[in-house]
Short mmCIF file of C-alpha atoms in Angstrom, two decimals:
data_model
loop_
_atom_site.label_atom_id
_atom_site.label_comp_id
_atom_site.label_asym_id
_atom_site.label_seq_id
_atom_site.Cartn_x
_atom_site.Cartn_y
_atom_site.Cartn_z
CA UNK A 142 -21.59 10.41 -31.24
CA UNK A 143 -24.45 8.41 -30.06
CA UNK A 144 -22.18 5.14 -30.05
CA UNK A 145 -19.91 7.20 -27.05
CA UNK A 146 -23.07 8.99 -25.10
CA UNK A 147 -23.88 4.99 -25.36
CA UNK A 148 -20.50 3.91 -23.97
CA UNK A 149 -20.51 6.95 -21.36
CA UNK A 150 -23.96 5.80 -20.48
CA UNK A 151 -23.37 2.17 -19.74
CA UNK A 152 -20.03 3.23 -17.31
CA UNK A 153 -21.90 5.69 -15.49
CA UNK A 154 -24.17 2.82 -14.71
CA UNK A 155 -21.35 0.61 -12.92
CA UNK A 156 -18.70 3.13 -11.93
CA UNK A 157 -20.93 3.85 -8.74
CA UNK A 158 -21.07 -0.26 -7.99
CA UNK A 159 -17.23 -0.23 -8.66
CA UNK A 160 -16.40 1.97 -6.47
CA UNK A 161 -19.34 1.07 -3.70
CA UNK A 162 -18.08 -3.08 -4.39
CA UNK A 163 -14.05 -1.84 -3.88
CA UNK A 164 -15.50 0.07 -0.45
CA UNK A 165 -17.01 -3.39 0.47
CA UNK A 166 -14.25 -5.60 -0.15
CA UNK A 167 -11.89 -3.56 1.51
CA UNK A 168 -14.22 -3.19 4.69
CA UNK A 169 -14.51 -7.18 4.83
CA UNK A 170 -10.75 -7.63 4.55
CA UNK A 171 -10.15 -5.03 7.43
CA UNK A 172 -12.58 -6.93 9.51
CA UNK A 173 -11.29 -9.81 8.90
CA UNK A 174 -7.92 -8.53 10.29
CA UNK A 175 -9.55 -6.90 13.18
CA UNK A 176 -10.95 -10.22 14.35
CA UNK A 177 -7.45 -11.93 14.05
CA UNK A 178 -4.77 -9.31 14.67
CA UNK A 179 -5.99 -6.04 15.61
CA UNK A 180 -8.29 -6.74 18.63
CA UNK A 181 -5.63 -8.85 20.22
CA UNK A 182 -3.42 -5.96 19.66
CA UNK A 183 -5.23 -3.84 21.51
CA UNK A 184 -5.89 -6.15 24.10
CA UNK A 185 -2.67 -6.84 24.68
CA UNK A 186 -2.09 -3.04 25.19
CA UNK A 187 -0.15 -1.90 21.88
CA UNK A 188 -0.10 1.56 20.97
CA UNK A 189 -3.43 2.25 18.75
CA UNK A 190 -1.78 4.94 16.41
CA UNK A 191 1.01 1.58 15.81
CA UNK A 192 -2.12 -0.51 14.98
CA UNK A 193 -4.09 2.20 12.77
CA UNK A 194 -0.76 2.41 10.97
CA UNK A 195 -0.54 -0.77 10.60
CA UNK A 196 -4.12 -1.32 9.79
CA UNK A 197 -3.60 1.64 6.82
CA UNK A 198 -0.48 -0.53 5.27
CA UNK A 199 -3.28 -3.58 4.58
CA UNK A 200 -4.90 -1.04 2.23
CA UNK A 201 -3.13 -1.13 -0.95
CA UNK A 202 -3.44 -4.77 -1.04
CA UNK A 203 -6.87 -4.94 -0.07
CA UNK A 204 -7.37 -2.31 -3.55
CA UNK A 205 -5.16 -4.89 -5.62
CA UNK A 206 -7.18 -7.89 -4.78
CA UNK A 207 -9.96 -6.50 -4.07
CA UNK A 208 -10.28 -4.33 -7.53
CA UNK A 209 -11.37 -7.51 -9.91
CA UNK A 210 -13.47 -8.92 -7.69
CA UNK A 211 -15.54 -5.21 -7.14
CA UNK A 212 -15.91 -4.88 -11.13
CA UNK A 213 -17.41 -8.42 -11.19
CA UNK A 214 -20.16 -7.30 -8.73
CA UNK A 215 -20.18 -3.83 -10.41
CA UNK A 216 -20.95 -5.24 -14.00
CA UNK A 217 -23.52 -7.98 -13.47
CA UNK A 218 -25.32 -5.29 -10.99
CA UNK A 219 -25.25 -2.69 -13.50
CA UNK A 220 -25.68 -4.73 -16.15
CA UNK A 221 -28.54 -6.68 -15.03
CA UNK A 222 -30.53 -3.24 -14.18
CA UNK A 223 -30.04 -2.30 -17.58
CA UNK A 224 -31.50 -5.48 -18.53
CA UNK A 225 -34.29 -5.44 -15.95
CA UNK A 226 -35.53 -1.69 -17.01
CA UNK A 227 -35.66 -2.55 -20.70
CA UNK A 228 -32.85 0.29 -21.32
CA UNK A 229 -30.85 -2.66 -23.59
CA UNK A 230 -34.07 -3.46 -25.35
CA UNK A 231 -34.27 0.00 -26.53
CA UNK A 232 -30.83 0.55 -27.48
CA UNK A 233 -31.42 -2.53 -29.66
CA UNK A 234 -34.74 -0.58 -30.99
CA UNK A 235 -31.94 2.35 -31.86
CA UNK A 236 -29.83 0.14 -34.00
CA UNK A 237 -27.56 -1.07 -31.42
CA UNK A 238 -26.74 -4.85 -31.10
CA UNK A 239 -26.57 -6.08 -27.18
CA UNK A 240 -22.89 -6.82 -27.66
CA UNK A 241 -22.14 -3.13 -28.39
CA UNK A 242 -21.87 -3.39 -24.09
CA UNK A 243 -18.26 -5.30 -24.47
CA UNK A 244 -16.65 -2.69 -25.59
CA UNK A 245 -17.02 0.02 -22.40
CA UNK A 246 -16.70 -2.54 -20.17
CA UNK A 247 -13.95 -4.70 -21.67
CA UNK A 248 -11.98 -1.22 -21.84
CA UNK A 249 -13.08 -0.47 -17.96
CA UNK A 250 -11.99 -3.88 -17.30
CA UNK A 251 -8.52 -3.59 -18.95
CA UNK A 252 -7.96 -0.10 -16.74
CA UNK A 253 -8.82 -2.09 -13.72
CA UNK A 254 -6.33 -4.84 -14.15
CA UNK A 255 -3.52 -2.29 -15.25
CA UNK A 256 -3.67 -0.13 -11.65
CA UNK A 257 -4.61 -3.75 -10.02
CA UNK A 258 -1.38 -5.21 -11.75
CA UNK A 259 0.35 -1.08 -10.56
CA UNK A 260 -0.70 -1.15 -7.34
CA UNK A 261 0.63 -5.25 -6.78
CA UNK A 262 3.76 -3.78 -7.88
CA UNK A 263 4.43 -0.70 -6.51
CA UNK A 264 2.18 -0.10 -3.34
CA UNK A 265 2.27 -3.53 -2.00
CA UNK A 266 5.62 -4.54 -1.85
CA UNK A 267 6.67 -0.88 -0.06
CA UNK A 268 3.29 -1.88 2.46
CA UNK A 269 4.85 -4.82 3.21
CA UNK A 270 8.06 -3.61 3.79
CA UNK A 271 6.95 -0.65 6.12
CA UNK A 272 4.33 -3.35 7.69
CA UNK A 273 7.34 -5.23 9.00
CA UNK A 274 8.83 -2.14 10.13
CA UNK A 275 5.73 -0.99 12.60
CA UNK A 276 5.48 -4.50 13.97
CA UNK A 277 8.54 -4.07 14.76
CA UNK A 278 8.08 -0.96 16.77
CA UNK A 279 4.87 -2.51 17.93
CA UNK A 280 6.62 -5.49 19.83
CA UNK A 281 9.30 -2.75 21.17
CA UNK A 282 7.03 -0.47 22.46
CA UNK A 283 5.11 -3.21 24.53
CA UNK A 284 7.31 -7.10 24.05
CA UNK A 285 3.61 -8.21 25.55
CA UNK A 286 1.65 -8.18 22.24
CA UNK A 287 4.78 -10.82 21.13
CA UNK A 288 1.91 -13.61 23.32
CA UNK A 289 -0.30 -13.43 20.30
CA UNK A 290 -1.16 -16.61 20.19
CA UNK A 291 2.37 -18.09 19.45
CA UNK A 292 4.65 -20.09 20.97
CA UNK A 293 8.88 -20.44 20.90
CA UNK A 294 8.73 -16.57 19.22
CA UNK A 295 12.30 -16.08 18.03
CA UNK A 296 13.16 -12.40 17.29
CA UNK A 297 16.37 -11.28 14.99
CA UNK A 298 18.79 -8.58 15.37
CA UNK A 299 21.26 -6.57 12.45
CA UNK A 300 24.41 -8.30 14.22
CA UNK A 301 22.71 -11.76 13.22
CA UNK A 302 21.80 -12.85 16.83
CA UNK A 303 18.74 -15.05 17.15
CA UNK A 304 16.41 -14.51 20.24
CA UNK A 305 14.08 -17.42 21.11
CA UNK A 306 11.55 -16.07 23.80
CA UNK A 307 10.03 -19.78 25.52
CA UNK A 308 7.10 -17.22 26.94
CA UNK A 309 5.87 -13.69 27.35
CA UNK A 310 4.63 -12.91 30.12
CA UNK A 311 1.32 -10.93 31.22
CA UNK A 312 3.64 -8.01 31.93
CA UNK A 313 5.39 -8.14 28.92
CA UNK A 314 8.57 -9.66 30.49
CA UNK A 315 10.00 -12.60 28.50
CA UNK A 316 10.64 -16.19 29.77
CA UNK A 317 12.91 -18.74 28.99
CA UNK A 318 15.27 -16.23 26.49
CA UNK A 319 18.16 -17.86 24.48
CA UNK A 320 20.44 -15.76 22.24
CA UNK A 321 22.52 -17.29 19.63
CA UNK A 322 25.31 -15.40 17.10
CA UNK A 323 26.53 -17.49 14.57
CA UNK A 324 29.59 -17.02 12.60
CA UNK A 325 28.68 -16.81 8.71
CA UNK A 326 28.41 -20.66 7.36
CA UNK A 327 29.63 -22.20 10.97
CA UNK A 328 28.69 -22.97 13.89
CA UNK A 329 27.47 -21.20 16.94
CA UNK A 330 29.99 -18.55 18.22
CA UNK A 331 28.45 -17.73 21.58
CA UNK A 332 25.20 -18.87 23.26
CA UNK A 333 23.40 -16.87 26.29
CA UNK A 334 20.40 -18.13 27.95
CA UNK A 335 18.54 -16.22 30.95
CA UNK A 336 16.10 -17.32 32.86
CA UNK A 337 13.65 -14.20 32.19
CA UNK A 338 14.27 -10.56 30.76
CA UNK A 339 12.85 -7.69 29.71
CA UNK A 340 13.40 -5.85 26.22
CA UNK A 341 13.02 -1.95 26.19
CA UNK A 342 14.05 0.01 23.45
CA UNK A 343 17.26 -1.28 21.64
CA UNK A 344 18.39 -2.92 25.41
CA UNK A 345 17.56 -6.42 26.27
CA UNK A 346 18.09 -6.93 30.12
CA UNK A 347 18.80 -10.55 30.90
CA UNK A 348 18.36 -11.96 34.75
CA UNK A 349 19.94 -15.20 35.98
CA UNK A 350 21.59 -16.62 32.77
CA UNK A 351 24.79 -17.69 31.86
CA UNK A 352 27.28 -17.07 28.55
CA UNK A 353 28.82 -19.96 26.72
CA UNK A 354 31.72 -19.27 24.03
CA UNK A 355 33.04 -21.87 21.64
CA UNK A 356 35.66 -22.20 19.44
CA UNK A 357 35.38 -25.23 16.31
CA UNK A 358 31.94 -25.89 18.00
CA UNK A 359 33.61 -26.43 21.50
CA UNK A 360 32.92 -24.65 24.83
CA UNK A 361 35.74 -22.40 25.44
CA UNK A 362 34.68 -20.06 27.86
CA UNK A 363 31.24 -20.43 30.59
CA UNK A 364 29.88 -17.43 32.62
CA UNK A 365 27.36 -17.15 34.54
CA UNK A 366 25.39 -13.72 36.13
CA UNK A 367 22.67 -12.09 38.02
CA UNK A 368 21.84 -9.61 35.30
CA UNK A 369 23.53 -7.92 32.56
CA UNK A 370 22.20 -5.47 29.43
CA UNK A 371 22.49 -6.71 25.76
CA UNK A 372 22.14 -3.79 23.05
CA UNK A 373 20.79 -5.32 19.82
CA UNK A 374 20.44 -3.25 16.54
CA UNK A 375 17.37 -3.39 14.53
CA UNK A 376 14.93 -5.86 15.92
CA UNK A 377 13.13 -8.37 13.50
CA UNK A 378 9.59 -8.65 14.59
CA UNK A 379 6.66 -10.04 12.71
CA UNK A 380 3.09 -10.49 14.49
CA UNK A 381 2.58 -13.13 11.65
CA UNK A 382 5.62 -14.64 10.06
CA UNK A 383 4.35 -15.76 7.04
CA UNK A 384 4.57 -11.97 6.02
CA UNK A 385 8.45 -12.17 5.14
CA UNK A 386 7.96 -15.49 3.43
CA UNK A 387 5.56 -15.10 0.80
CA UNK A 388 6.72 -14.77 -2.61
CA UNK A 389 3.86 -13.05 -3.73
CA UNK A 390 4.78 -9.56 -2.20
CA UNK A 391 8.35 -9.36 -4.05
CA UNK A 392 8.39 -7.28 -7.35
CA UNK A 393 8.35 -9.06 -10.25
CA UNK A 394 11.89 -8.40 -11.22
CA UNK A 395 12.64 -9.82 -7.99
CA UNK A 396 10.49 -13.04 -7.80
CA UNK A 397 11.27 -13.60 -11.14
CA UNK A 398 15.41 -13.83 -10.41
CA UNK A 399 14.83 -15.92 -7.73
CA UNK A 400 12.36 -18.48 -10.09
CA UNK A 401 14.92 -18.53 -12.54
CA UNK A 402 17.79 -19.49 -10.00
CA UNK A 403 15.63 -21.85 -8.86
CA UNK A 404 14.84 -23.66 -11.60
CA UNK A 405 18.09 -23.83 -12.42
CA UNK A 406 19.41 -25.25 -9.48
CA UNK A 407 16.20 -28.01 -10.40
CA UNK A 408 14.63 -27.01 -6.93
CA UNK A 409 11.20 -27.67 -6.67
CA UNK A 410 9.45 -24.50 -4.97
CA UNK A 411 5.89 -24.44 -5.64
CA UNK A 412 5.24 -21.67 -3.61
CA UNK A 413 7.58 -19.43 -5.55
CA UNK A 414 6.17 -20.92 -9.13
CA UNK A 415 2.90 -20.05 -8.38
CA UNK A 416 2.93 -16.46 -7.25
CA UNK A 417 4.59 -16.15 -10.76
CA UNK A 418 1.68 -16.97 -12.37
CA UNK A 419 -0.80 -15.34 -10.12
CA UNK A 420 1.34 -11.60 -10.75
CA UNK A 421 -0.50 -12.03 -14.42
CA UNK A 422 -2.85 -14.24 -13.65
CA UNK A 423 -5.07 -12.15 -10.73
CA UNK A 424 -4.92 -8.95 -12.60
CA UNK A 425 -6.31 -10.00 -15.83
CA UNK A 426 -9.30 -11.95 -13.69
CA UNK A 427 -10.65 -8.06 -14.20
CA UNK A 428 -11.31 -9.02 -18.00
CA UNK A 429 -12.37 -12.46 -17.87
CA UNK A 430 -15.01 -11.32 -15.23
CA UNK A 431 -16.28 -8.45 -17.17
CA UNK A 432 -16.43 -10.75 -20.27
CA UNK A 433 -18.60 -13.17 -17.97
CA UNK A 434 -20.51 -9.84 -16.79
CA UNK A 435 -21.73 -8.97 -20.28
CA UNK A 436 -22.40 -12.46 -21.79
CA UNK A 437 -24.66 -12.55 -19.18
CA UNK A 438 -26.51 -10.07 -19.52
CA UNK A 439 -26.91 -10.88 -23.10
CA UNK A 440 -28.24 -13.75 -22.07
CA UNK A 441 -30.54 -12.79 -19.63
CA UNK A 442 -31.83 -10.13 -21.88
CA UNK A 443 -32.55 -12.87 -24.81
CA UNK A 444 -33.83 -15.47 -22.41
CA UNK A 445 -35.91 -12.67 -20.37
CA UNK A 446 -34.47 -14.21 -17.35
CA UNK A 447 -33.62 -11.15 -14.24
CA UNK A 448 -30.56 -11.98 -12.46
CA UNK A 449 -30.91 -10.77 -8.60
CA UNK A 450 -28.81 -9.66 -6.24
CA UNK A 451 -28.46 -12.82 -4.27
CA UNK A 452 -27.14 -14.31 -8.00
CA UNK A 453 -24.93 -11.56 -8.41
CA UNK A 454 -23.29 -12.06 -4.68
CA UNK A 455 -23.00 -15.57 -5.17
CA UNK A 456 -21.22 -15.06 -8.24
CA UNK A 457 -18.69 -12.47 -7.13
CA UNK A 458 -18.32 -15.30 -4.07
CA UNK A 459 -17.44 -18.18 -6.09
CA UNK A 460 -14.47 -16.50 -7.78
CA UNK A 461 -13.19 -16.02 -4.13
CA UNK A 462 -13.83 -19.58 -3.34
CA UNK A 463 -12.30 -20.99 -6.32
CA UNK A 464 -8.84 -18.47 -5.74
CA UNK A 465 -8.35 -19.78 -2.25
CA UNK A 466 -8.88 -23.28 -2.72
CA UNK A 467 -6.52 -23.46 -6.18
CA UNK A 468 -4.17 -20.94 -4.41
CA UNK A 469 -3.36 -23.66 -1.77
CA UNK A 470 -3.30 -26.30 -3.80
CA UNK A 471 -0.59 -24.45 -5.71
CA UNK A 472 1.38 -23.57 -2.84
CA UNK A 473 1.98 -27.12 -1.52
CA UNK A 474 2.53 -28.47 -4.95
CA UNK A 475 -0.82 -30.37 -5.27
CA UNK A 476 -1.09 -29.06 -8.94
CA UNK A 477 0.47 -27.27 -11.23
CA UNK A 478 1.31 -23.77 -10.68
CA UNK A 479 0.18 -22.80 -13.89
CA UNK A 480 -3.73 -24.82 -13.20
CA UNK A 481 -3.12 -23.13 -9.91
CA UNK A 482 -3.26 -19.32 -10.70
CA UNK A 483 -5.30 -19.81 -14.07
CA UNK A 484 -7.96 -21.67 -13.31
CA UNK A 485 -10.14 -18.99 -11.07
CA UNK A 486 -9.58 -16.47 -14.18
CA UNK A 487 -10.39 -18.79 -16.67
CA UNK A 488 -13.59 -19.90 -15.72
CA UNK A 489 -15.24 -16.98 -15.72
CA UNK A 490 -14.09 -16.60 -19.70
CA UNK A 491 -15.15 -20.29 -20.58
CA UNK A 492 -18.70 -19.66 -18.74
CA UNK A 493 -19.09 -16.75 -20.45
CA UNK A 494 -18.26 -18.11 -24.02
CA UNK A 495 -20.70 -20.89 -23.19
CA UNK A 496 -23.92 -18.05 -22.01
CA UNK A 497 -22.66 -16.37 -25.33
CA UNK A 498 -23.37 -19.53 -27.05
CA UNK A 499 -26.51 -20.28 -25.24
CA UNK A 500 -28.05 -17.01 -26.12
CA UNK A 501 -26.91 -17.10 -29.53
CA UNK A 502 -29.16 -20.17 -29.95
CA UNK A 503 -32.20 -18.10 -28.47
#
C-alpha cells in the first residue's frame, strides 16, 4: 500500500507539468502557423471560421508530437522538485531505493506513447484529409489567398484537368490560366489557355483564350473566344503542397504497402523509408525520455547537484533539435533511414544509462 500512495504520489507531481508542457507545445506550434499561414490568410481576406477550422485540424498532430516532448519537460521538472525538497531523500529514509521512481513513470511514459502512437494513426491522417478539404473551400471562397507567396500555382479537378494560374491577382482574379486534360497514359487531349479569369464556385470563367484539340499529340481542332464558363468538379487546392506528399500522414497499413512495393521495384525513396521508422520510432521517444528523466534525477539526488529550469528547457530543446536535423537528413537520403528516426530516441536512453552509471559510482 505504501509502494502505490508512493507511485500515486510521484504522478501527481508531473501530471500537472504534462498537461501544462502539452498546452505549451501546442501553443508554440499554432504560432508558428499563425506567423506563416494564418496571418496571410487573413490578410488576404479568407473567411476566418475557414481558417479557425483549419487552424483546429493542426491540433491532433500538434498532441502526437507534441505528447513526448511535454513528458520530457514534465518528468525532469517534477522530478527535480522532488529532488530539490528532499521528498526522495526521505522516501529513501522509508525503505525506498531512488529507482523505485522508474516504475510510475516508465508506466506513464508507456501510456503516453500508446495515445501518441493512437492519435498518429487515427486523428492525424483524418486531419489531414479534412485539412485538404477546407483549403480547398478556402481558395474557392476567395481564389486571392491562392498569392500566398507562390508562384505557377496549378490547381486539379475530379475530371483530371490541370489548372496552372501564372498569377493571382489583388482582386482575386487569375492571370495567365492554362488548362490541360490528359487522356490516361497519353498525351494531352485538349489544351485551353486564357489570358485572365475568375473562379467562383465550381465555374471557372475564362476571358480572351483560345481551345486547342489534338489527336496522336497533333492539333486537330483551334478556337479561339472572348469568354466562355468551364465547370470543374472537386477542386484540388493546397495552401502548402507538401501536405499531400508526405508519407508520414498515411496509416501505417498504408505507408507500409507502398514501402514494400517499393522496395520491390528496388526504388530508392528515402522519404517513404524514413517515416516508417519514425511511426515507431517518435512514439516510443516517450520512454527513452522518461528513462533519461529519472536517471537524472538519481543522479542529481546522489551528486546533490539541482537541475533548474533553464537545464530542464534546454533539455526538452535539444530533442527537438536533434529530430529536425536527423529528420532531414533522412528525407534526402543523407543517412540511413533507420540512423534517421532512431537516433533522437536513442540518445536520451544511452545518456541516461551513462547518469545511471555515473551515480552508481557516487
Amino acid at each position: 500500500m505504501r509502494l502505490r500512495r508512493f507511485d500515486r504520489y510521484v504522478l501527481e507531481e508531473i501530471l500537472p507539468y504534462l498537461y501544462s508542457g502539452l498546452a505549451v507545445v501546442i501553443l508554440l506550434l499554432l504560432l508558428a502557423a499563425l506567423q506563416t499561414v494564418i496571418a496571410p490568410l487573413l490578410a488576404k481576406g479568407a473567411a476566418p471560421l475557414l481558417v479557425l477550422r483549419l487552424v483546429a485540424l493542426q491540433v491532433p498532430e500538434a498532441v502526437s508530437r507534441g505528447l513526448p516532448i511535454a513528458l520530457l519537460f514534465a518528468a525532469m521538472l517534477g522530478l527535480s522538485r522532488l529532488s530539490a525538497d528532499a521528498e526522495l531523500k526521505a522516501a529513501q529514509s522509508g525503505g525506498l531505493p531512488g529507482t523505485r521512481l522508474f516504475w510510475p513513470v516508465l508506466m506513464l511514459s508507456l501510456g503516453v506513447a500508446l495515445f501518441s502512437f493512437t492519435v498518429a494513426e487515427t486523428l492525424v491522417p483524418r486531419a489531414k484529409v479534412q485539412s485538404l478539404t477546407v483549403q480547398r473551400d478556402i481558395v474557392l471562397d476567395n481564389p486571392r489567398v491562392l498569392g500566398l507567396g507562390q508562384s505557377g500555382v496549378v490547381l486539379q479537378d475530379a475530371l483530371g484537368r490541370a489548372i496552372s494560374v501564372a498569377k493571382v491577382g489583388t482582386g482575386g482574379e487569375l492571370e495567365g490560366l492554362r488548362i490541360v486534360t490528359l487522356r490516361s497514359g497519353q498525351s494531352a487531349r485538349e489544351v485551353m489557355t486564357a489570358r485572365r479569369g475568375t473562379l467562383k464556385g465550381n465555374v471557372l470563367t475564362l476571358y480572351d483564350g483560345q481551345r486547342i484539340t489534338y489527336q496522336d499529340a497533333r492539333p486537330v481542332t483551334v478556337v479561339r473566344f472572348q469568354s466562355g464558363t468551364l465547370p470543374v468538379q472537386d477542386v484540388q487546392a493546397s495552401l502548402n503542397p507538401d501536405d499531400t506528399l508526405l508519407p508520414i500522414y498515411k496509416p501505417l497499413p498504408e505507408l507500409l504497402a507502398s514501402v514494400r512495393e517499393l522496395r520491390a521495384q528496388g526504388i530508392s525513396a528515402p522519404r517513404e523509408f524514413t517515416a516508417l521508422q519514425r511511426k515507431f520510432a517518435e512514439p516510443l521517444a516517450a520512454v527513452t525520455m522518461a528513462f533519461f528523466a529519472v536517471a537524472l534525477s538519481v543522479y542529481s539526488f546522489r551528486s546533490g547537484v539541482n537541475i533548474g529550469l533553464v537545464w530542464v528547457l534546454m533539455l526538452t530543446f535539444a530533442y527537438y533539435a536533434t529530430w529536425s536535423v536527423f529528420r532531414i537528413m533522412g528525407e534526402t537520403g543523407a543517412i540511413a533511414p533507420q540512423l534517421a528516426a532512431w537516433t533522437p530516441t536513442l540518445m536520451y536512453l544511452l545518456a541516461g544509462l551513462g547518469l545511471l552509471w555515473a551515480a552508481a559510482r557516487r
